[in-house]
Amino acid sequence: MNAKILLVEDELALARLIQDNLIEEGFLVEHSPNGEAALKRFFDWEPDLVILDVMMPRKNGFKVATTIRDTDRKTPIIFLTAKIKATDVVKGFQAGGNDYIRKPFAMAELLVRIQALLQQDRLLDQPALTEETRFELGRFTFDSKRMRLVDKAGKLQKLTTREAELLQLLCQNRNHLVTKSSILLKVWGDDSFFNSRSLDVFISRLRKYLKAEPSVNLVNLRGVGYKLVTD
């Protein structure tokens, strides 16, 4: 299966050149011209690798990478940048980048780095990892596949698809803050104001379902995101 690459670059001429070369090499490539469009496409398309320009309108590359890393610590990210300061390189890696290429660059160099990261990613996947779908939350067992919460007495709480997806995401990142933007893009597919209000309602529902277990708390960092805290 051909690897999917999300190319995020606001210089259209450069983006077309990179895209054409990668397609010739057999990759499936989609282009996003800015950070906001890139985030929406990332969570919708789920690429195998991201090529990310640093200086862009509507969220720079560092902010895009940080949002991706809230919920995805695996997909390789290559930064493209004209910046040459060591501090910028460090900032890129701190934001979650796997590699860093300075403009201008040769396509041969980019191809080698892409292939190295994809090969490394495949090696890390052996044996194949299965997504965790069962979580212990104090007296509750959450089965995201069956979309239900069951307490130790056998009492069952059925969840909607979106409730289950939201709780699974929080469980997978337990004791870590997950930003509102990344939750909305991952679960709703769009981080609009309307969906943000909807998220608040769903968080309230999950709190109600889990209130019988004092060791489990859904913490809200106002205006930033949520954290599922477990003892």
Short mmCIF file of N, CA and C in Angstrom, two decimals, residues 92-192:
data_model
loop_
_atom_site.label_atom_id
_atom_site.label_comp_id
_atom_site.label_asym_id
_atom_site.label_seq_id
_atom_site.Cartn_x
_atom_site.Cartn_y
_atom_site.Cartn_z
N GLY A 92 11.63 22.97 17.06
CA GLY A 92 10.94 22.03 16.18
C GLY A 92 10.86 20.63 16.78
N PHE A 93 11.96 20.17 17.34
CA PHE A 93 11.95 18.85 17.96
C PHE A 93 11.11 18.83 19.23
N GLN A 94 11.14 19.93 19.98
CA GLN A 94 10.32 20.00 21.19
C GLN A 94 8.83 19.98 20.85
N ALA A 95 8.47 20.50 19.67
CA ALA A 95 7.07 20.51 19.24
C ALA A 95 6.62 19.14 18.74
N GLY A 96 7.56 18.21 18.59
CA GLY A 96 7.18 16.86 18.18
C GLY A 96 7.70 16.44 16.82
N GLY A 97 8.58 17.25 16.24
CA GLY A 97 9.13 16.89 14.93
C GLY A 97 10.10 15.73 15.01
N ASN A 98 10.19 14.96 13.94
CA ASN A 98 11.13 13.85 13.85
C ASN A 98 12.37 14.21 13.04
N ASP A 99 12.22 15.18 12.15
CA ASP A 99 13.34 15.59 11.31
C ASP A 99 13.14 17.05 10.90
N TYR A 100 14.20 17.65 10.36
CA TYR A 100 14.23 19.08 10.12
C TYR A 100 15.08 19.34 8.89
N ILE A 101 14.50 19.92 7.83
CA ILE A 101 15.25 20.21 6.61
C ILE A 101 15.19 21.70 6.32
N ARG A 102 16.35 22.28 6.09
CA ARG A 102 16.42 23.71 5.81
C ARG A 102 16.25 23.97 4.32
N LYS A 103 15.49 25.00 4.00
CA LYS A 103 15.35 25.46 2.62
C LYS A 103 16.56 26.31 2.24
N PRO A 104 17.01 26.23 0.99
CA PRO A 104 16.58 25.31 -0.06
C PRO A 104 17.19 23.92 0.15
N PHE A 105 16.55 22.91 -0.40
CA PHE A 105 17.04 21.54 -0.22
C PHE A 105 16.89 20.78 -1.53
N ALA A 106 17.58 19.68 -1.63
CA ALA A 106 17.48 18.82 -2.81
C ALA A 106 16.39 17.79 -2.58
N MET A 107 15.60 17.49 -3.62
CA MET A 107 14.53 16.51 -3.48
C MET A 107 15.08 15.16 -3.07
N ALA A 108 16.29 14.82 -3.53
CA ALA A 108 16.89 13.53 -3.18
C ALA A 108 17.06 13.42 -1.66
N GLU A 109 17.43 14.53 -1.02
CA GLU A 109 17.59 14.53 0.43
C GLU A 109 16.25 14.33 1.13
N LEU A 110 15.23 15.02 0.65
CA LEU A 110 13.91 14.87 1.25
C LEU A 110 13.41 13.44 1.11
N LEU A 111 13.61 12.85 -0.05
CA LEU A 111 13.16 11.47 -0.29
C LEU A 111 13.85 10.48 0.64
N VAL A 112 15.13 10.65 0.83
CA VAL A 112 15.88 9.75 1.73
C VAL A 112 15.35 9.86 3.15
N ARG A 113 15.07 11.07 3.59
CA ARG A 113 14.58 11.27 4.97
C ARG A 113 13.17 10.71 5.14
N ILE A 114 12.34 10.87 4.11
CA ILE A 114 10.99 10.30 4.16
C ILE A 114 11.06 8.79 4.26
N GLN A 115 11.87 8.18 3.41
CA GLN A 115 11.97 6.72 3.39
C GLN A 115 12.53 6.19 4.70
N ALA A 116 13.49 6.90 5.29
CA ALA A 116 14.06 6.47 6.56
C ALA A 116 13.03 6.50 7.68
N LEU A 117 12.23 7.56 7.73
CA LEU A 117 11.22 7.67 8.77
C LEU A 117 10.10 6.66 8.59
N LEU A 118 9.67 6.43 7.36
CA LEU A 118 8.60 5.45 7.12
C LEU A 118 9.09 4.04 7.43
N GLN A 119 10.33 3.75 7.09
CA GLN A 119 10.88 2.43 7.39
C GLN A 119 11.00 2.22 8.89
N GLN A 120 11.46 3.26 9.59
CA GLN A 120 11.56 3.18 11.05
C GLN A 120 10.20 2.97 11.67
N ASP A 121 9.19 3.67 11.14
CA ASP A 121 7.84 3.56 11.66
C ASP A 121 7.32 2.14 11.49
N ARG A 122 7.59 1.53 10.35
CA ARG A 122 7.13 0.16 10.11
C ARG A 122 7.82 -0.82 11.04
N LEU A 123 9.12 -0.59 11.28
CA LEU A 123 9.84 -1.48 12.19
C LEU A 123 9.27 -1.40 13.61
N LEU A 124 8.89 -0.18 14.02
CA LEU A 124 8.32 -0.01 15.35
C LEU A 124 6.96 -0.69 15.47
N ASP A 125 6.31 -0.91 14.35
CA ASP A 125 4.99 -1.54 14.35
C ASP A 125 5.05 -3.07 14.39
N GLN A 126 6.23 -3.65 14.40
CA GLN A 126 6.35 -5.11 14.39
C GLN A 126 6.62 -5.63 15.80
N PRO A 127 5.84 -6.57 16.36
CA PRO A 127 4.61 -7.05 15.73
C PRO A 127 3.53 -5.97 15.74
N ALA A 128 2.53 -6.13 14.91
CA ALA A 128 1.49 -5.11 14.78
C ALA A 128 0.83 -4.84 16.12
N LEU A 129 0.66 -3.58 16.41
CA LEU A 129 0.03 -3.17 17.66
C LEU A 129 -1.47 -2.99 17.46
N THR A 130 -2.26 -3.43 18.40
CA THR A 130 -3.70 -3.24 18.31
C THR A 130 -4.10 -2.08 19.21
N GLU A 131 -5.06 -1.32 18.78
CA GLU A 131 -5.50 -0.17 19.55
C GLU A 131 -6.21 -0.63 20.82
N GLU A 132 -5.85 -0.02 21.93
CA GLU A 132 -6.45 -0.39 23.21
C GLU A 132 -7.92 0.02 23.23
N THR A 133 -8.79 -0.90 23.61
CA THR A 133 -10.22 -0.61 23.61
C THR A 133 -10.86 -0.87 24.98
N ARG A 134 -10.10 -1.39 25.93
CA ARG A 134 -10.65 -1.72 27.25
C ARG A 134 -9.83 -1.02 28.32
N PHE A 135 -10.51 -0.29 29.19
CA PHE A 135 -9.82 0.54 30.18
C PHE A 135 -10.44 0.33 31.56
N GLU A 136 -9.59 0.25 32.58
CA GLU A 136 -10.04 0.13 33.96
C GLU A 136 -10.02 1.52 34.58
N LEU A 137 -11.18 1.96 35.07
CA LEU A 137 -11.32 3.28 35.68
C LEU A 137 -11.92 3.11 37.07
N GLY A 138 -11.09 2.70 38.02
CA GLY A 138 -11.58 2.45 39.37
C GLY A 138 -12.59 1.31 39.37
N ARG A 139 -13.79 1.61 39.83
CA ARG A 139 -14.84 0.58 39.87
C ARG A 139 -15.46 0.30 38.50
N PHE A 140 -15.09 1.11 37.51
CA PHE A 140 -15.67 0.96 36.18
C PHE A 140 -14.71 0.26 35.21
N THR A 141 -15.29 -0.49 34.29
CA THR A 141 -14.57 -0.99 33.14
C THR A 141 -15.21 -0.35 31.91
N PHE A 142 -14.39 0.33 31.13
CA PHE A 142 -14.88 0.98 29.91
C PHE A 142 -14.46 0.17 28.70
N ASP A 143 -15.44 -0.28 27.93
CA ASP A 143 -15.21 -1.02 26.69
C ASP A 143 -15.60 -0.10 25.54
N SER A 144 -14.60 0.50 24.89
CA SER A 144 -14.90 1.47 23.83
C SER A 144 -15.48 0.80 22.59
N LYS A 145 -15.11 -0.45 22.36
CA LYS A 145 -15.63 -1.15 21.18
C LYS A 145 -17.12 -1.44 21.33
N ARG A 146 -17.52 -1.84 22.53
CA ARG A 146 -18.94 -2.12 22.80
C ARG A 146 -19.68 -0.88 23.26
N MET A 147 -18.93 0.22 23.46
CA MET A 147 -19.50 1.51 23.86
C MET A 147 -20.31 1.39 25.15
N ARG A 148 -19.64 0.93 26.20
CA ARG A 148 -20.35 0.79 27.48
C ARG A 148 -19.40 0.91 28.66
N LEU A 149 -19.97 1.39 29.77
CA LEU A 149 -19.31 1.44 31.07
C LEU A 149 -20.00 0.45 31.99
N VAL A 150 -19.21 -0.41 32.65
CA VAL A 150 -19.79 -1.38 33.56
C VAL A 150 -19.10 -1.25 34.91
N ASP A 151 -19.90 -1.12 36.00
CA ASP A 151 -19.27 -1.06 37.32
C ASP A 151 -19.13 -2.47 37.88
N LYS A 152 -18.47 -2.58 39.04
CA LYS A 152 -18.16 -3.90 39.60
C LYS A 152 -19.41 -4.65 40.04
N ALA A 153 -20.52 -3.93 40.21
CA ALA A 153 -21.78 -4.58 40.56
C ALA A 153 -22.53 -5.08 39.33
N GLY A 154 -21.97 -4.78 38.17
CA GLY A 154 -22.60 -5.23 36.93
C GLY A 154 -23.55 -4.22 36.31
N LYS A 155 -23.67 -3.03 36.92
CA LYS A 155 -24.55 -2.01 36.37
C LYS A 155 -23.97 -1.47 35.06
N LEU A 156 -24.81 -1.42 34.04
CA LEU A 156 -24.36 -1.07 32.70
C LEU A 156 -24.82 0.33 32.30
N GLN A 157 -23.90 1.11 31.75
CA GLN A 157 -24.22 2.41 31.17
C GLN A 157 -23.82 2.38 29.70
N LYS A 158 -24.81 2.38 28.81
CA LYS A 158 -24.53 2.41 27.38
C LYS A 158 -24.11 3.83 26.99
N LEU A 159 -23.15 3.93 26.06
CA LEU A 159 -22.66 5.22 25.59
C LEU A 159 -23.00 5.41 24.11
N THR A 160 -23.15 6.66 23.72
CA THR A 160 -23.30 6.94 22.30
C THR A 160 -21.93 6.79 21.63
N THR A 161 -21.93 6.74 20.32
CA THR A 161 -20.66 6.61 19.59
C THR A 161 -19.71 7.74 19.93
N ARG A 162 -20.21 8.96 19.96
CA ARG A 162 -19.35 10.10 20.24
C ARG A 162 -18.88 10.11 21.69
N GLU A 163 -19.74 9.73 22.62
CA GLU A 163 -19.31 9.62 24.02
C GLU A 163 -18.19 8.62 24.16
N ALA A 164 -18.32 7.48 23.48
CA ALA A 164 -17.30 6.43 23.55
C ALA A 164 -15.99 6.90 22.92
N GLU A 165 -16.06 7.58 21.79
CA GLU A 165 -14.85 8.07 21.12
C GLU A 165 -14.13 9.10 21.99
N LEU A 166 -14.91 9.97 22.62
CA LEU A 166 -14.34 11.00 23.48
C LEU A 166 -13.68 10.39 24.71
N LEU A 167 -14.37 9.47 25.37
CA LEU A 167 -13.81 8.84 26.56
C LEU A 167 -12.59 8.00 26.21
N GLN A 168 -12.61 7.33 25.07
CA GLN A 168 -11.45 6.55 24.66
C GLN A 168 -10.23 7.45 24.45
N LEU A 169 -10.44 8.58 23.80
CA LEU A 169 -9.34 9.52 23.58
C LEU A 169 -8.76 10.01 24.90
N LEU A 170 -9.63 10.33 25.85
CA LEU A 170 -9.15 10.80 27.15
C LEU A 170 -8.45 9.69 27.92
N CYS A 171 -8.96 8.46 27.79
CA CYS A 171 -8.32 7.32 28.47
C CYS A 171 -6.95 7.03 27.88
N GLN A 172 -6.83 7.13 26.57
CA GLN A 172 -5.55 6.88 25.92
C GLN A 172 -4.50 7.92 26.32
N ASN A 173 -4.98 9.08 26.78
CA ASN A 173 -4.08 10.16 27.20
C ASN A 173 -4.26 10.49 28.67
N ARG A 174 -4.63 9.49 29.46
CA ARG A 174 -4.93 9.73 30.87
C ARG A 174 -3.76 10.41 31.58
N ASN A 175 -4.12 11.34 32.45
CA ASN A 175 -3.17 12.14 33.22
C ASN A 175 -2.33 13.09 32.36
N HIS A 176 -2.76 13.29 31.11
CA HIS A 176 -2.13 14.26 30.22
C HIS A 176 -3.21 15.20 29.68
N LEU A 177 -2.89 16.48 29.62
CA LEU A 177 -3.83 17.46 29.08
C LEU A 177 -4.00 17.25 27.58
N VAL A 178 -5.26 17.21 27.13
CA VAL A 178 -5.56 17.14 25.70
C VAL A 178 -6.29 18.44 25.34
N THR A 179 -5.76 19.18 24.40
CA THR A 179 -6.35 20.48 24.07
C THR A 179 -7.72 20.32 23.44
N LYS A 180 -8.54 21.35 23.61
CA LYS A 180 -9.87 21.35 23.01
C LYS A 180 -9.79 21.19 21.50
N SER A 181 -8.85 21.90 20.90
CA SER A 181 -8.72 21.86 19.44
C SER A 181 -8.45 20.46 18.95
N SER A 182 -7.53 19.75 19.60
CA SER A 182 -7.19 18.40 19.13
C SER A 182 -8.34 17.42 19.37
N ILE A 183 -9.07 17.59 20.48
CA ILE A 183 -10.23 16.74 20.74
C ILE A 183 -11.28 16.94 19.65
N LEU A 184 -11.56 18.20 19.36
CA LEU A 184 -12.60 18.51 18.37
C LEU A 184 -12.22 18.01 16.98
N LEU A 185 -10.97 18.18 16.61
CA LEU A 185 -10.53 17.73 15.29
C LEU A 185 -10.53 16.21 15.20
N LYS A 186 -10.17 15.55 16.28
CA LYS A 186 -10.10 14.09 16.28
C LYS A 186 -11.49 13.45 16.33
N VAL A 187 -12.38 13.97 17.16
CA VAL A 187 -13.69 13.33 17.39
C VAL A 187 -14.79 13.94 16.53
N TRP A 188 -14.80 15.27 16.42
CA TRP A 188 -15.85 15.95 15.65
C TRP A 188 -15.42 16.24 14.21
N GLY A 189 -14.13 16.33 13.96
CA GLY A 189 -13.64 16.64 12.63
C GLY A 189 -13.59 18.12 12.31
N ASP A 190 -13.95 18.97 13.28
CA ASP A 190 -13.96 20.41 13.05
C ASP A 190 -13.95 21.11 14.41
N ASP A 191 -13.12 22.14 14.56
CA ASP A 191 -13.01 22.81 15.86
C ASP A 191 -13.77 24.13 15.89
N SER A 192 -14.98 24.12 15.35
CA SER A 192 -15.82 25.31 15.33
C SER A 192 -16.35 25.63 16.73
#
